[in-house]
PDB file of N, CA and C in Angstrom:
ATOM      1  N   HIS G  27      -7.183   8.670 -18.573  1.00 84.00           N
ATOM      2  CA  HIS G  27      -6.550   7.417 -18.170  1.00 84.00           C
ATOM      3  C   HIS G  27      -5.783   7.635 -16.866  1.00 84.00           C
ATOM      4  N   LEU G  28      -5.890   6.709 -15.952  1.00 86.00           N
ATOM      5  CA  LEU G  28      -5.159   6.730 -14.692  1.00 86.00           C
ATOM      6  C   LEU G  28      -3.891   5.900 -14.888  1.00 86.00           C
ATOM      7  N   ASN G  29      -2.717   6.548 -14.914  1.00 88.00           N
ATOM      8  CA  ASN G  29      -1.490   5.811 -15.237  1.00 88.00           C
ATOM      9  C   ASN G  29      -0.940   5.041 -14.035  1.00 88.00           C
ATOM     10  N   ALA G  30       0.043   4.187 -14.293  1.00 88.00           N
ATOM     11  CA  ALA G  30       0.601   3.289 -13.277  1.00 88.00           C
ATOM     12  C   ALA G  30       1.277   4.049 -12.141  1.00 88.00           C
ATOM     13  N   ILE G  31       1.892   5.171 -12.426  1.00 89.00           N
ATOM     14  CA  ILE G  31       2.562   5.938 -11.377  1.00 89.00           C
ATOM     15  C   ILE G  31       1.531   6.517 -10.406  1.00 89.00           C
ATOM     16  N   ARG G  32       0.457   7.064 -10.939  1.00 90.00           N
ATOM     17  CA  ARG G  32      -0.595   7.615 -10.074  1.00 90.00           C
ATOM     18  C   ARG G  32      -1.279   6.502  -9.281  1.00 90.00           C
ATOM     19  N   THR G  33      -1.499   5.349  -9.918  1.00 92.00           N
ATOM     20  CA  THR G  33      -2.101   4.207  -9.226  1.00 92.00           C
ATOM     21  C   THR G  33      -1.228   3.792  -8.046  1.00 92.00           C
ATOM     22  N   GLY G  34       0.074   3.695  -8.260  1.00 92.00           N
ATOM     23  CA  GLY G  34       1.002   3.350  -7.190  1.00 92.00           C
ATOM     24  C   GLY G  34       0.982   4.368  -6.068  1.00 92.00           C
ATOM     25  N   ALA G  35       0.828   5.639  -6.400  1.00 93.00           N
ATOM     26  CA  ALA G  35       0.769   6.688  -5.385  1.00 93.00           C
ATOM     27  C   ALA G  35      -0.483   6.546  -4.519  1.00 93.00           C
ATOM     28  N   TYR G  36      -1.614   6.158  -5.126  1.00 94.00           N
ATOM     29  CA  TYR G  36      -2.826   5.924  -4.335  1.00 94.00           C
ATOM     30  C   TYR G  36      -2.590   4.808  -3.318  1.00 94.00           C
ATOM     31  N   TYR G  37      -1.974   3.712  -3.766  1.00 95.00           N
ATOM     32  CA  TYR G  37      -1.676   2.605  -2.841  1.00 95.00           C
ATOM     33  C   TYR G  37      -0.737   3.069  -1.729  1.00 95.00           C
ATOM     34  N   GLU G  38       0.310   3.795  -2.096  1.00 94.00           N
ATOM     35  CA  GLU G  38       1.297   4.244  -1.116  1.00 94.00           C
ATOM     36  C   GLU G  38       0.669   5.181  -0.084  1.00 94.00           C
ATOM     37  N   ASP G  39      -0.114   6.136  -0.542  1.00 94.00           N
ATOM     38  CA  ASP G  39      -0.758   7.069   0.381  1.00 94.00           C
ATOM     39  C   ASP G  39      -1.680   6.340   1.357  1.00 94.00           C
ATOM     40  N   ALA G  40      -2.431   5.376   0.858  1.00 95.00           N
ATOM     41  CA  ALA G  40      -3.351   4.627   1.720  1.00 95.00           C
ATOM     42  C   ALA G  40      -2.590   3.750   2.717  1.00 95.00           C
ATOM     43  N   ARG G  41      -1.484   3.122   2.269  1.00 91.00           N
ATOM     44  CA  ARG G  41      -0.663   2.309   3.188  1.00 91.00           C
ATOM     45  C   ARG G  41      -0.137   3.172   4.325  1.00 91.00           C
ATOM     46  N   ALA G  42       0.409   4.323   3.979  1.00 88.00           N
ATOM     47  CA  ALA G  42       0.985   5.203   4.998  1.00 88.00           C
ATOM     48  C   ALA G  42      -0.075   5.674   5.982  1.00 88.00           C
ATOM     49  N   ALA G  43      -1.226   6.049   5.485  1.00 91.00           N
ATOM     50  CA  ALA G  43      -2.304   6.507   6.370  1.00 91.00           C
ATOM     51  C   ALA G  43      -2.782   5.385   7.282  1.00 91.00           C
ATOM     52  N   PHE G  44      -2.711   4.150   6.791  1.00 87.00           N
ATOM     53  CA  PHE G  44      -3.175   2.994   7.557  1.00 87.00           C
ATOM     54  C   PHE G  44      -2.201   2.617   8.674  1.00 87.00           C
ATOM     55  N   TYR G  45      -0.899   2.527   8.352  1.00 80.00           N
ATOM     56  CA  TYR G  45       0.035   1.999   9.356  1.00 80.00           C
ATOM     57  C   TYR G  45       0.839   3.052  10.104  1.00 80.00           C
ATOM     58  N   ARG G  46       0.930   4.271   9.616  1.00 78.00           N
ATOM     59  CA  ARG G  46       1.748   5.298  10.279  1.00 78.00           C
ATOM     60  C   ARG G  46       1.351   5.519  11.741  1.00 78.00           C
ATOM     61  N   PRO G  47       0.056   5.606  12.091  1.00 79.00           N
ATOM     62  CA  PRO G  47      -0.300   5.812  13.502  1.00 79.00           C
ATOM     63  C   PRO G  47       0.215   4.710  14.435  1.00 79.00           C
ATOM     64  N   ALA G  48       0.383   3.495  13.929  1.00 71.00           N
ATOM     65  CA  ALA G  48       0.852   2.390  14.768  1.00 71.00           C
ATOM     66  C   ALA G  48       2.309   2.564  15.182  1.00 71.00           C
ATOM     67  N   PHE G  49       3.101   3.317  14.395  1.00 69.00           N
ATOM     68  CA  PHE G  49       4.525   3.449  14.669  1.00 69.00           C
ATOM     69  C   PHE G  49       4.913   4.811  15.235  1.00 69.00           C
ATOM     70  N   GLU G  50       3.952   5.716  15.398  1.00 73.00           N
ATOM     71  CA  GLU G  50       4.267   7.009  15.985  1.00 73.00           C
ATOM     72  C   GLU G  50       4.772   6.801  17.413  1.00 73.00           C
ATOM     73  N   GLY G  51       5.797   7.530  17.763  1.00 71.00           N
ATOM     74  CA  GLY G  51       6.354   7.401  19.110  1.00 71.00           C
ATOM     75  C   GLY G  51       7.411   6.317  19.229  1.00 71.00           C
ATOM     76  N   LEU G  52       7.659   5.570  18.161  1.00 66.00           N
ATOM     77  CA  LEU G  52       8.708   4.540  18.157  1.00 66.00           C
ATOM     78  C   LEU G  52       9.820   5.037  17.236  1.00 66.00           C
ATOM     79  N   PRO G  53      10.765   5.829  17.756  1.00 65.00           N
ATOM     80  CA  PRO G  53      11.728   6.526  16.900  1.00 65.00           C
ATOM     81  C   PRO G  53      12.645   5.622  16.089  1.00 65.00           C
ATOM     82  N   HIS G  54      12.898   4.406  16.533  1.00 66.00           N
ATOM     83  CA  HIS G  54      13.839   3.543  15.804  1.00 66.00           C
ATOM     84  C   HIS G  54      13.137   2.517  14.930  1.00 66.00           C
ATOM     85  N   MET G  55      11.813   2.445  14.985  1.00 67.00           N
ATOM     86  CA  MET G  55      11.055   1.446  14.218  1.00 67.00           C
ATOM     87  C   MET G  55      10.649   2.038  12.868  1.00 67.00           C
ATOM     88  N   ARG G  56      10.922   1.287  11.808  1.00 74.00           N
ATOM     89  CA  ARG G  56      10.521   1.689  10.465  1.00 74.00           C
ATOM     90  C   ARG G  56       9.950   0.468   9.762  1.00 74.00           C
ATOM     91  N   SER G  57       9.112   0.716   8.784  1.00 79.00           N
ATOM     92  CA  SER G  57       8.618  -0.348   7.914  1.00 79.00           C
ATOM     93  C   SER G  57       8.977   0.015   6.485  1.00 79.00           C
ATOM     94  N   LEU G  58       9.573  -0.926   5.788  1.00 85.00           N
ATOM     95  CA  LEU G  58      10.011  -0.705   4.414  1.00 85.00           C
ATOM     96  C   LEU G  58       9.307  -1.678   3.489  1.00 85.00           C
ATOM     97  N   VAL G  59       9.043  -1.244   2.264  1.00 90.00           N
ATOM     98  CA  VAL G  59       8.448  -2.130   1.266  1.00 90.00           C
ATOM     99  C   VAL G  59       9.508  -3.120   0.801  1.00 90.00           C
ATOM    100  N   ALA G  60       9.223  -4.410   0.946  1.00 91.00           N
ATOM    101  CA  ALA G  60      10.130  -5.452   0.483  1.00 91.00           C
ATOM    102  C   ALA G  60       9.686  -6.000  -0.873  1.00 91.00           C
ATOM    103  N   GLN G  61       8.384  -6.038  -1.077  1.00 95.00           N
ATOM    104  CA  GLN G  61       7.845  -6.563  -2.334  1.00 95.00           C
ATOM    105  C   GLN G  61       6.450  -5.984  -2.539  1.00 95.00           C
ATOM    106  N   MET G  62       6.117  -5.715  -3.795  1.00 95.00           N
ATOM    107  CA  MET G  62       4.795  -5.193  -4.103  1.00 95.00           C
ATOM    108  C   MET G  62       4.315  -5.821  -5.411  1.00 95.00           C
ATOM    109  N   ASN G  63       3.144  -6.451  -5.351  1.00 96.00           N
ATOM    110  CA  ASN G  63       2.545  -7.064  -6.537  1.00 96.00           C
ATOM    111  C   ASN G  63       1.251  -6.329  -6.855  1.00 96.00           C
ATOM    112  N   THR G  64       1.214  -5.708  -8.018  1.00 96.00           N
ATOM    113  CA  THR G  64       0.063  -4.918  -8.439  1.00 96.00           C
ATOM    114  C   THR G  64      -0.639  -5.608  -9.599  1.00 96.00           C
ATOM    115  N   ARG G  65      -1.949  -5.635  -9.520  1.00 96.00           N
ATOM    116  CA  ARG G  65      -2.763  -6.227 -10.581  1.00 96.00           C
ATOM    117  C   ARG G  65      -3.727  -5.165 -11.096  1.00 96.00           C
ATOM    118  N   TYR G  66      -3.689  -4.931 -12.390  1.00 95.00           N
ATOM    119  CA  TYR G  66      -4.585  -3.971 -13.028  1.00 95.00           C
ATOM    120  C   TYR G  66      -5.764  -4.738 -13.600  1.00 95.00           C
ATOM    121  N   ILE G  67      -6.952  -4.481 -13.093  1.00 95.00           N
ATOM    122  CA  ILE G  67      -8.132  -5.237 -13.493  1.00 95.00           C
ATOM    123  C   ILE G  67      -8.881  -4.549 -14.622  1.00 95.00           C
ATOM    124  N   ARG G  68      -9.030  -3.232 -14.506  1.00 95.00           N
ATOM    125  CA  ARG G  68      -9.676  -2.463 -15.565  1.00 95.00           C
ATOM    126  C   ARG G  68      -9.116  -1.055 -15.545  1.00 95.00           C
ATOM    127  N   GLU G  69      -9.388  -0.330 -16.591  1.00 93.00           N
ATOM    128  CA  GLU G  69      -8.864   1.020 -16.723  1.00 93.00           C
ATOM    129  C   GLU G  69      -9.529   1.958 -15.718  1.00 93.00           C
ATOM    130  N   GLY G  70      -8.701   2.804 -15.106  1.00 93.00           N
ATOM    131  CA  GLY G  70      -9.191   3.859 -14.233  1.00 93.00           C
ATOM    132  C   GLY G  70      -9.078   5.182 -14.964  1.00 93.00           C
ATOM    133  N   PHE G  71      -9.858   6.162 -14.531  1.00 91.00           N
ATOM    134  CA  PHE G  71      -9.896   7.436 -15.228  1.00 91.00           C
ATOM    135  C   PHE G  71      -9.594   8.589 -14.294  1.00 91.00           C
ATOM    136  N   TRP G  72      -8.851   9.568 -14.834  1.00 85.00           N
ATOM    137  CA  TRP G  72      -8.522  10.777 -14.113  1.00 85.00           C
ATOM    138  C   TRP G  72      -8.966  11.946 -14.953  1.00 85.00           C
ATOM    139  N   PRO G  73      -9.582  12.960 -14.411  1.00 87.00           N
ATOM    140  CA  PRO G  73      -9.920  13.061 -12.999  1.00 87.00           C
ATOM    141  C   PRO G  73     -11.081  12.150 -12.646  1.00 87.00           C
ATOM    142  N   GLY G  74     -11.198  11.852 -11.390  1.00 88.00           N
ATOM    143  CA  GLY G  74     -12.272  11.008 -10.900  1.00 88.00           C
ATOM    144  C   GLY G  74     -12.035  10.675  -9.445  1.00 88.00           C
ATOM    145  N   THR G  75     -13.024  10.108  -8.831  1.00 93.00           N
ATOM    146  CA  THR G  75     -12.926   9.732  -7.423  1.00 93.00           C
ATOM    147  C   THR G  75     -12.462   8.290  -7.310  1.00 93.00           C
ATOM    148  N   ILE G  76     -11.461   8.076  -6.471  1.00 94.00           N
ATOM    149  CA  ILE G  76     -10.911   6.745  -6.222  1.00 94.00           C
ATOM    150  C   ILE G  76     -11.102   6.423  -4.741  1.00 94.00           C
ATOM    151  N   THR G  77     -11.526   5.219  -4.456  1.00 95.00           N
ATOM    152  CA  THR G  77     -11.601   4.725  -3.089  1.00 95.00           C
ATOM    153  C   THR G  77     -10.588   3.601  -2.950  1.00 95.00           C
ATOM    154  N   VAL G  78      -9.797   3.627  -1.868  1.00 96.00           N
ATOM    155  CA  VAL G  78      -8.799   2.587  -1.633  1.00 96.00           C
ATOM    156  C   VAL G  78      -9.183   1.820  -0.372  1.00 96.00           C
ATOM    157  N   GLY G  79      -9.351   0.508  -0.518  1.00 96.00           N
ATOM    158  CA  GLY G  79      -9.568  -0.359   0.634  1.00 96.00           C
ATOM    159  C   GLY G  79      -8.229  -0.951   1.043  1.00 96.00           C
ATOM    160  N   THR G  80      -7.907  -0.911   2.327  1.00 94.00           N
ATOM    161  CA  THR G  80      -6.614  -1.377   2.816  1.00 94.00           C
ATOM    162  C   THR G  80      -6.805  -2.210   4.075  1.00 94.00           C
ATOM    163  N   GLY G  81      -6.082  -3.326   4.162  1.00 92.00           N
ATOM    164  CA  GLY G  81      -6.146  -4.164   5.351  1.00 92.00           C
ATOM    165  C   GLY G  81      -4.892  -4.997   5.485  1.00 92.00           C
ATOM    166  N   ILE G  82      -4.754  -5.636   6.621  1.00 91.00           N
ATOM    167  CA  ILE G  82      -3.621  -6.529   6.885  1.00 91.00           C
ATOM    168  C   ILE G  82      -4.016  -7.935   6.451  1.00 91.00           C
ATOM    169  N   ALA G  83      -3.231  -8.523   5.556  1.00 95.00           N
ATOM    170  CA  ALA G  83      -3.520  -9.862   5.045  1.00 95.00           C
ATOM    171  C   ALA G  83      -2.772 -10.948   5.811  1.00 95.00           C
ATOM    172  N   ARG G  84      -1.568 -10.615   6.300  1.00 95.00           N
ATOM    173  CA  ARG G  84      -0.749 -11.614   7.001  1.00 95.00           C
ATOM    174  C   ARG G  84       0.205 -10.891   7.923  1.00 95.00           C
ATOM    175  N   ILE G  85       0.437 -11.471   9.098  1.00 91.00           N
ATOM    176  CA  ILE G  85       1.428 -10.942  10.034  1.00 91.00           C
ATOM    177  C   ILE G  85       2.458 -12.030  10.288  1.00 91.00           C
ATOM    178  N   GLY G  86       3.722 -11.693  10.051  1.00 91.00           N
ATOM    179  CA  GLY G  86       4.811 -12.633  10.287  1.00 91.00           C
ATOM    180  C   GLY G  86       5.654 -12.189  11.461  1.00 91.00           C
ATOM    181  N   ASN G  87       6.859 -12.756  11.591  1.00 87.00           N
ATOM    182  CA  ASN G  87       7.750 -12.422  12.693  1.00 87.00           C
ATOM    183  C   ASN G  87       8.393 -11.046  12.539  1.00 87.00           C
ATOM    184  N   ALA G  88       8.805 -10.698  11.329  1.00 84.00           N
ATOM    185  CA  ALA G  88       9.452  -9.404  11.087  1.00 84.00           C
ATOM    186  C   ALA G  88       8.825  -8.668   9.911  1.00 84.00           C
ATOM    187  N   SER G  89       7.713  -9.175   9.407  1.00 89.00           N
ATOM    188  CA  SER G  89       7.068  -8.539   8.266  1.00 89.00           C
ATOM    189  C   SER G  89       5.553  -8.728   8.352  1.00 89.00           C
ATOM    190  N   PHE G  90       4.864  -7.980   7.505  1.00 90.00           N
ATOM    191  CA  PHE G  90       3.428  -8.168   7.363  1.00 90.00           C
ATOM    192  C   PHE G  90       3.043  -7.841   5.930  1.00 90.00           C
ATOM    193  N   GLU G  91       1.905  -8.355   5.496  1.00 94.00           N
ATOM    194  CA  GLU G  91       1.417  -8.086   4.153  1.00 94.00           C
ATOM    195  C   GLU G  91       0.160  -7.228   4.239  1.00 94.00           C
ATOM    196  N   MET G  92       0.136  -6.216   3.402  1.00 94.00           N
ATOM    197  CA  MET G  92      -1.032  -5.359   3.303  1.00 94.00           C
ATOM    198  C   MET G  92      -1.720  -5.654   1.974  1.00 94.00           C
ATOM    199  N   ALA G  93      -3.032  -5.924   2.034  1.00 97.00           N
ATOM    200  CA  ALA G  93      -3.830  -6.147   0.833  1.00 97.00           C
ATOM    201  C   ALA G  93      -4.644  -4.893   0.573  1.00 97.00           C
ATOM    202  N   GLN G  94      -4.680  -4.480  -0.691  1.00 97.00           N
ATOM    203  CA  GLN G  94      -5.391  -3.266  -1.051  1.00 97.00           C
ATOM    204  C   GLN G  94      -6.169  -3.463  -2.342  1.00 97.00           C
ATOM    205  N   ALA G  95      -7.200  -2.653  -2.513  1.00 98.00           N
ATOM    206  CA  ALA G  95      -7.970  -2.645  -3.748  1.00 98.00           C
ATOM    207  C   ALA G  95      -8.385  -1.217  -4.057  1.00 98.00           C
ATOM    208  N   LEU G  96      -8.340  -0.870  -5.335  1.00 97.00           N
ATOM    209  CA  LEU G  96      -8.792   0.441  -5.799  1.00 97.00           C
ATOM    210  C   LEU G  96     -10.169   0.290  -6.422  1.00 97.00           C
ATOM    211  N   PHE G  97     -11.058   1.226  -6.098  1.00 97.00           N
ATOM    212  CA  PHE G  97     -12.406   1.217  -6.644  1.00 97.00           C
ATOM    213  C   PHE G  97     -12.715   2.560  -7.283  1.00 97.00           C
ATOM    214  N   GLN G  98     -13.392   2.496  -8.413  1.00 96.00           N
ATOM    215  CA  GLN G  98     -13.870   3.708  -9.071  1.00 96.00           C
ATOM    216  C   GLN G  98     -15.254   3.422  -9.646  1.00 96.00           C
ATOM    217  N   ASN G  99     -16.185   4.289  -9.357  1.00 95.00           N
ATOM    218  CA  ASN G  99     -17.571   4.132  -9.808  1.00 95.00           C
ATOM    219  C   ASN G  99     -18.151   2.772  -9.422  1.00 95.00           C
ATOM    220  N   GLY G 100     -17.824   2.309  -8.225  1.00 94.00           N
ATOM    221  CA  GLY G 100     -18.372   1.066  -7.713  1.00 94.00           C
ATOM    222  C   GLY G 100     -17.725  -0.208  -8.229  1.00 94.00           C
ATOM    223  N   ALA G 101     -16.698  -0.087  -9.061  1.00 97.00           N
ATOM    224  CA  ALA G 101     -16.026  -1.264  -9.623  1.00 97.00           C
ATOM    225  C   ALA G 101     -14.581  -1.326  -9.152  1.00 97.00           C
ATOM    226  N   CYS G 102     -14.100  -2.545  -8.893  1.00 98.00           N
ATOM    227  CA  CYS G 102     -12.697  -2.744  -8.531  1.00 98.00           C
ATOM    228  C   CYS G 102     -11.853  -2.599  -9.793  1.00 98.00           C
ATOM    229  N   ILE G 103     -10.884  -1.679  -9.767  1.00 97.00           N
ATOM    230  CA  ILE G 103     -10.042  -1.465 -10.941  1.00 97.00           C
ATOM    231  C   ILE G 103      -8.627  -2.015 -10.747  1.00 97.00           C
ATOM    232  N   GLY G 104      -8.290  -2.435  -9.524  1.00 96.00           N
ATOM    233  CA  GLY G 104      -6.968  -3.000  -9.304  1.00 96.00           C
ATOM    234  C   GLY G 104      -6.776  -3.472  -7.880  1.00 96.00           C
ATOM    235  N   THR G 105      -5.770  -4.328  -7.702  1.00 97.00           N
ATOM    236  CA  THR G 105      -5.415  -4.823  -6.372  1.00 97.00           C
ATOM    237  C   THR G 105      -3.907  -4.737  -6.191  1.00 97.00           C
ATOM    238  N   CYS G 106      -3.500  -4.747  -4.932  1.00 97.00           N
ATOM    239  CA  CYS G 106      -2.077  -4.674  -4.613  1.00 97.00           C
ATOM    240  C   CYS G 106      -1.816  -5.461  -3.336  1.00 97.00           C
ATOM    241  N   LEU G 107      -0.785  -6.277  -3.334  1.00 98.00           N
ATOM    242  CA  LEU G 107      -0.344  -6.995  -2.148  1.00 98.00           C
ATOM    243  C   LEU G 107       1.095  -6.570  -1.882  1.00 98.00           C
ATOM    244  N   THR G 108       1.322  -5.972  -0.714  1.00 96.00           N
ATOM    245  CA  THR G 108       2.630  -5.414  -0.381  1.00 96.00           C
ATOM    246  C   THR G 108       3.180  -6.069   0.874  1.00 96.00           C
ATOM    247  N   THR G 109       4.420  -6.554   0.801  1.00 95.00           N
ATOM    248  CA  THR G 109       5.114  -7.082   1.968  1.00 95.00           C
ATOM    249  C   THR G 109       5.934  -5.963   2.575  1.00 95.00           C
ATOM    250  N   MET G 110       5.662  -5.681   3.849  1.00 91.00           N
ATOM    251  CA  MET G 110       6.380  -4.645   4.589  1.00 91.00           C
ATOM    252  C   MET G 110       7.277  -5.350   5.613  1.00 91.00           C
ATOM    253  N   VAL G 111       8.521  -4.894   5.712  1.00 91.00           N
ATOM    254  CA  VAL G 111       9.472  -5.455   6.667  1.00 91.00           C
ATOM    255  C   VAL G 111       9.738  -4.432   7.759  1.00 91.00           C
ATOM    256  N   HIS G 112       9.616  -4.863   9.018  1.00 81.00           N
ATOM    257  CA  HIS G 112       9.945  -3.997  10.154  1.00 81.00           C
ATOM    258  C   HIS G 112      11.464  -3.937  10.285  1.00 81.00           C
ATOM    259  N   THR G 113      11.976  -2.744  10.511  1.00 80.00           N
ATOM    260  CA  THR G 113      13.413  -2.606  10.754  1.00 80.00           C
ATOM    261  C   THR G 113      13.632  -1.746  12.000  1.00 80.00           C
ATOM    262  N   VAL G 114      14.674  -2.093  12.730  1.00 76.00           N
ATOM    263  CA  VAL G 114      15.128  -1.283  13.855  1.00 76.00           C
ATOM    264  C   VAL G 114      16.618  -1.064  13.640  1.00 76.00           C
ATOM    265  N   LYS G 115      17.013   0.186  13.532  1.00 75.00           N
ATOM    266  CA  LYS G 115      18.405   0.538  13.291  1.00 75.00           C
ATOM    267  C   LYS G 115      18.980  -0.199  12.089  1.00 75.00           C
ATOM    268  N   GLY G 116      18.195  -0.294  11.012  1.00 73.00           N
ATOM    269  CA  GLY G 116      18.668  -0.862   9.761  1.00 73.00           C
ATOM    270  C   GLY G 116      18.603  -2.366   9.646  1.00 73.00           C
ATOM    271  N   ARG G 117      18.097  -3.080  10.658  1.00 75.00           N
ATOM    272  CA  ARG G 117      18.023  -4.535  10.601  1.00 75.00           C
ATOM    273  C   ARG G 117      16.584  -4.971  10.780  1.00 75.00           C
ATOM    274  N   SER G 118      16.187  -6.078  10.136  1.00 76.00           N
ATOM    275  CA  SER G 118      14.839  -6.569  10.305  1.00 76.00           C
ATOM    276  C   SER G 118      14.612  -6.943  11.761  1.00 76.00           C
ATOM    277  N   ALA G 119      13.395  -6.704  12.218  1.00 70.00           N
ATOM    278  CA  ALA G 119      13.090  -6.952  13.637  1.00 70.00           C
ATOM    279  C   ALA G 119      11.718  -7.577  13.781  1.00 70.00           C
TER     280      ALA G 119
END
């Protein structure tokens, strides 16, 4: 069984790999998770191979939403929609 903590880690790792290159070289810019909605569609299994699809669903003035889906054996096992807030020196920007 693939538990909720491991599922969340897959989403987090994929988010970081997706957006981290965009902020390299900007020492005061950070993105923080403001909200995360996870939907479990079917059971995932460990050990096993997981594929994570990640994309930008919405861009706002100081935030953006990342849409993600987990796949195992060709089937979608879950989705996640995460609102990320840009901050500069501790304030939304």
